[in-house]
Amino acid sequence: MNGREFVRRARRYARRNGLEWRFDPAQGKGSHGTFHLGNRRTGVQHGEIAQGTFYAMLRHLGINPREF
């Protein structure tokens, strides 16, 4: 999964669950942006996301991987 797909799926998750979200591509270093879900946030890189990083990002946002 790459960063763009992660943001797209996280956006859908937020809409299904009635949560506020926003993605700020300028908030981060280099090729990273920040995805906000409610009062939680995680960094999102531009390219491919490793499996461990993916699960850590879901943990930062408080999302159960089975629901994502």
Short mmCIF file of C-alpha atoms in Angstrom, two decimals:
data_model
loop_
_atom_site.label_atom_id
_atom_site.label_comp_id
_atom_site.label_asym_id
_atom_site.label_seq_id
_atom_site.Cartn_x
_atom_site.Cartn_y
_atom_site.Cartn_z
CA MET A 1 0.00 0.00 0.00
CA ASN A 2 1.27 3.47 -0.76
CA GLY A 3 0.59 6.76 1.03
CA ARG A 4 -2.08 7.93 -1.41
CA GLU A 5 -4.07 4.70 -1.00
CA PHE A 6 -3.75 4.90 2.79
CA VAL A 7 -5.21 8.41 2.82
CA ARG A 8 -8.06 7.34 0.52
CA ARG A 9 -8.96 4.35 2.71
CA ALA A 10 -8.61 6.35 5.95
CA ARG A 11 -10.93 9.00 4.49
CA ARG A 12 -13.55 6.35 3.71
CA TYR A 13 -13.18 4.93 7.23
CA ALA A 14 -13.72 8.39 8.74
CA ARG A 15 -16.84 9.02 6.66
CA ARG A 16 -18.34 5.62 7.55
CA ASN A 17 -17.79 6.29 11.25
CA GLY A 18 -18.78 9.97 11.26
CA LEU A 19 -15.31 11.21 12.25
CA GLU A 20 -13.65 14.46 11.25
CA TRP A 21 -10.52 14.08 9.15
CA ARG A 22 -8.04 16.14 7.20
CA PHE A 23 -4.78 15.55 5.39
CA ASP A 24 -2.08 18.19 5.43
CA PRO A 25 0.63 17.37 2.87
CA ALA A 26 2.76 20.34 3.92
CA GLN A 27 2.87 19.32 7.59
CA GLY A 28 5.80 16.92 7.71
CA LYS A 29 9.39 16.55 6.64
CA GLY A 30 10.41 15.75 3.11
CA SER A 31 7.92 13.49 1.38
CA HIS A 32 5.72 13.06 4.47
CA GLY A 33 2.35 14.59 5.27
CA THR A 34 0.09 14.39 8.31
CA PHE A 35 -3.32 12.70 8.44
CA HIS A 36 -5.62 13.84 11.24
CA LEU A 37 -8.52 11.69 12.41
CA GLY A 38 -10.49 13.35 15.17
CA ASN A 39 -7.89 14.40 17.74
CA ARG A 40 -5.35 11.75 16.63
CA ARG A 41 -2.74 12.04 13.89
CA THR A 42 -0.10 10.08 12.06
CA GLY A 43 2.57 10.76 9.49
CA VAL A 44 2.03 9.47 5.95
CA GLN A 45 4.90 8.98 3.54
CA HIS A 46 4.58 9.50 -0.19
CA GLY A 47 5.77 6.08 -1.43
CA GLU A 48 5.22 2.49 -0.40
CA ILE A 49 4.38 1.82 3.25
CA ALA A 50 5.96 -1.20 4.94
CA GLN A 51 3.64 -3.58 6.77
CA GLY A 52 4.94 -2.72 10.25
CA THR A 53 4.68 0.99 9.52
CA PHE A 54 1.13 0.50 8.25
CA TYR A 55 0.02 -1.17 11.49
CA ALA A 56 1.77 1.52 13.56
CA MET A 57 -0.10 4.23 11.61
CA LEU A 58 -3.41 2.49 12.32
CA ARG A 59 -2.47 2.24 16.00
CA HIS A 60 -1.68 6.00 16.08
CA LEU A 61 -5.14 6.71 14.68
CA GLY A 62 -6.90 4.22 16.95
CA ILE A 63 -8.21 2.11 14.05
CA ASN A 64 -8.73 -1.64 14.32
CA PRO A 65 -6.99 -3.23 11.27
CA ARG A 66 -10.00 -5.51 10.67
CA GLU A 67 -12.29 -2.47 10.33
CA PHE A 68 -9.94 -0.65 8.01
#
